[in-house]
């Protein structure tokens, strides 16, 4: 090897890192993989930044996280990954509720993801008997709870109340006369 002292030192360090490197694997739940790879949460990027000596390799097609680096650094990175408090909450939604949670152009769901630093997936959209879906929220414990609470609040605020009133024939005719003008006035 030839070069300046700094270049030689960097080359020696790189050779040591390569020759002393180990690889560890951590099996993750698929929802956790989605959370790690979510663009908004950037969890994987945060892990990489806090462990620059370790290479993280994770693919959407696999639930295995590969860690490569010197043993002492891989152990620390593995411990950090394993101590992340991540959970997944699910809730079934009707077709109308799905629309409320997703919002126009995804605005509502994107706001929930951004505000709560979670990953949200809507599964089986349009496949239920009423066209409903299941929403999965993955992230830190407190964040998932807060995101689900906000979803429940959105659904509660948009809940329609329905009540039935029995009326006599004369009253019914009055409500429906003039193209239903009286009924339309009551509804307004």
Coordinates of C-alpha atoms in Angstrom, one line a residue:
X1 CA 0.0 0.0 0.0
X2 CA 1.2 3.5 -0.8
X3 CA -0.1 6.9 0.0
X4 CA -0.3 9.5 2.8
X5 CA -0.4 8.4 6.4
X6 CA -4.1 9.3 6.6
X7 CA -4.9 7.3 3.4
X8 CA -2.9 4.3 4.7
X9 CA -4.7 4.5 8.1
X10 CA -8.1 4.6 6.4
X11 CA -7.2 1.6 4.1
X12 CA -6.0 -0.4 7.1
X13 CA -9.2 0.4 9.0
X14 CA -11.3 -0.6 6.0
X15 CA -9.4 -3.9 5.6
X16 CA -9.9 -4.6 9.3
X17 CA -13.6 -3.8 9.0
X18 CA -13.9 -6.2 6.1
X19 CA -11.9 -9.1 7.6
X20 CA -13.4 -8.8 11.1
X21 CA -17.0 -8.3 9.9
X22 CA -19.7 -10.6 11.0
X23 CA -23.3 -10.8 9.9
X24 CA -26.4 -11.2 12.2
X25 CA -30.0 -11.7 11.1
X26 CA -33.1 -10.5 12.9
X27 CA -36.5 -11.8 11.9
X28 CA -39.1 -9.1 11.9
X29 CA -42.9 -9.1 11.5
X30 CA -44.0 -7.9 8.1
X31 CA -45.8 -4.9 9.7
X32 CA -42.5 -3.9 11.4
X33 CA -40.7 -4.2 8.0
X34 CA -43.3 -1.8 6.5
X35 CA -42.8 0.6 9.5
X36 CA -39.0 0.4 9.1
X37 CA -39.2 1.1 5.3
X38 CA -41.9 3.8 5.6
X39 CA -40.7 7.0 4.0
X40 CA -42.2 9.2 6.6
X41 CA -41.0 7.5 9.7
X42 CA -37.5 6.9 8.4
X43 CA -36.8 4.5 11.3
X44 CA -34.2 2.5 9.3
X45 CA -32.4 5.8 8.4
X46 CA -32.3 6.8 12.1
X47 CA -30.9 3.3 13.0
X48 CA -28.2 3.7 10.3
X49 CA -27.3 7.2 11.5
X50 CA -26.9 6.1 15.1
X51 CA -24.9 3.0 14.0
X52 CA -22.6 4.2 11.2
X53 CA -20.2 1.2 11.6
X54 CA -23.0 -1.2 10.8
X55 CA -24.5 -1.9 7.4
X56 CA -28.3 -2.6 7.6
X57 CA -29.9 -4.5 4.8
X58 CA -33.7 -4.9 4.7
X59 CA -35.9 -5.7 1.7
X60 CA -39.7 -5.4 1.4
X61 CA -39.7 -8.9 0.0
X62 CA -38.2 -10.4 3.2
X63 CA -38.8 -10.1 6.9
X64 CA -35.1 -10.6 7.7
X65 CA -32.9 -7.7 8.7
X66 CA -29.2 -8.3 8.0
X67 CA -26.6 -6.5 10.1
X68 CA -23.0 -6.5 8.9
X69 CA -20.0 -5.0 10.6
X70 CA -17.5 -5.6 13.4
X71 CA -18.9 -7.8 16.2
X72 CA -18.8 -5.1 18.9
X73 CA -20.9 -2.7 16.7
X74 CA -23.3 -5.3 15.4
X75 CA -24.1 -6.4 19.0
X76 CA -25.0 -2.8 19.9
X77 CA -27.1 -2.3 16.7
X78 CA -28.9 -5.6 17.2
X79 CA -29.7 -4.6 20.8
X80 CA -31.1 -1.3 19.6
X81 CA -33.3 -2.9 17.0
X82 CA -34.6 -5.6 19.5
X83 CA -35.5 -2.9 22.1
X84 CA -37.6 -0.8 19.8
X85 CA -41.1 -0.8 21.3
X86 CA -43.1 -1.4 18.1
X87 CA -46.6 -2.8 17.9
X88 CA -49.4 -3.1 15.4
X89 CA -53.1 -2.3 16.0
X90 CA -55.9 -3.3 13.7
X91 CA -59.5 -2.1 13.2
X92 CA -62.1 -3.2 10.7
X93 CA -63.8 -0.4 8.7
X94 CA -66.9 -0.3 6.7
X95 CA -66.8 1.1 3.2
X96 CA -67.8 4.6 4.3
X97 CA -65.4 4.5 7.3
X98 CA -62.5 3.5 4.9
X99 CA -63.2 6.6 2.8
X100 CA -63.2 8.8 5.9
X101 CA -59.9 7.3 7.2
X102 CA -58.1 7.5 3.8
X103 CA -59.5 10.9 2.9
X104 CA -59.6 12.7 -0.4
X105 CA -56.4 11.8 -2.3
X106 CA -55.0 10.1 0.9
X107 CA -54.9 13.4 2.8
X108 CA -56.3 12.1 6.1
X109 CA -54.2 9.0 6.2
X110 CA -51.0 11.0 5.3
X111 CA -51.8 13.5 8.0
X112 CA -52.2 10.6 10.6
X113 CA -48.9 9.1 9.4
X114 CA -47.1 12.4 9.7
X115 CA -48.6 13.5 13.0
X116 CA -48.0 10.2 14.8
X117 CA -44.9 8.8 13.2
X118 CA -46.5 5.5 12.3
X119 CA -47.1 3.3 9.3
X120 CA -50.7 2.8 8.3
X121 CA -51.8 0.2 5.8
X122 CA -55.4 -0.3 4.5
X123 CA -55.9 -4.0 3.7
X124 CA -58.5 -5.8 1.6
X125 CA -60.1 -2.5 0.4
X126 CA -63.4 -3.2 -1.3
X127 CA -63.3 -7.0 -0.7
X128 CA -65.6 -7.2 2.4
X129 CA -69.3 -7.7 2.1
X130 CA -69.9 -4.0 2.5
X131 CA -66.7 -3.0 0.6
X132 CA -64.9 -2.4 3.9
X133 CA -61.3 -2.9 4.9
X134 CA -58.9 -3.4 7.8
X135 CA -56.6 -0.6 8.8
X136 CA -53.3 -1.6 10.4
X137 CA -51.3 0.9 12.4
X138 CA -47.7 0.1 13.2
X139 CA -45.3 2.2 15.3
X140 CA -44.2 2.9 18.8
X141 CA -46.7 2.0 21.5
X142 CA -47.9 5.5 22.4
X143 CA -48.0 6.6 18.8
X144 CA -50.1 3.7 17.6
X145 CA -52.6 4.3 20.5
X146 CA -52.8 8.0 19.6
X147 CA -53.3 7.3 15.9
X148 CA -56.1 4.8 16.6
X149 CA -57.7 7.2 19.0
X150 CA -57.7 9.9 16.3
X151 CA -59.2 7.5 13.8
X152 CA -61.9 6.7 16.3
X153 CA -62.5 10.4 16.8
X154 CA -62.8 11.0 13.0
X155 CA -65.3 8.1 12.8
X156 CA -67.3 9.4 15.8
X157 CA -67.5 12.9 14.4
X158 CA -68.8 11.6 11.1
X159 CA -71.2 9.0 12.6
X160 CA -74.7 9.4 11.3
X161 CA -77.6 9.2 13.8
X162 CA -80.7 7.5 12.6
X163 CA -84.0 7.4 14.3
X164 CA -87.5 6.4 13.1
X165 CA -90.7 8.3 13.8
X166 CA -94.1 6.7 13.1
X167 CA -96.6 9.1 11.6
X168 CA -100.3 8.8 10.7
X169 CA -101.4 8.7 7.0
X170 CA -102.6 12.4 7.2
X171 CA -99.2 13.5 8.6
X172 CA -97.3 11.5 6.0
X173 CA -99.3 13.1 3.2
X174 CA -98.5 16.5 4.6
X175 CA -94.7 15.7 4.7
X176 CA -94.7 14.5 1.2
X177 CA -97.0 17.1 -0.4
X178 CA -95.5 19.8 -2.6
X179 CA -92.6 17.6 -3.6
X180 CA -91.7 17.0 0.0
X181 CA -91.2 20.7 0.8
X182 CA -92.0 20.2 4.6
X183 CA -89.7 17.2 4.8
X184 CA -86.9 19.1 3.1
X185 CA -87.3 22.0 5.4
X186 CA -87.1 19.7 8.5
X187 CA -83.9 18.1 7.1
X188 CA -82.2 21.5 6.6

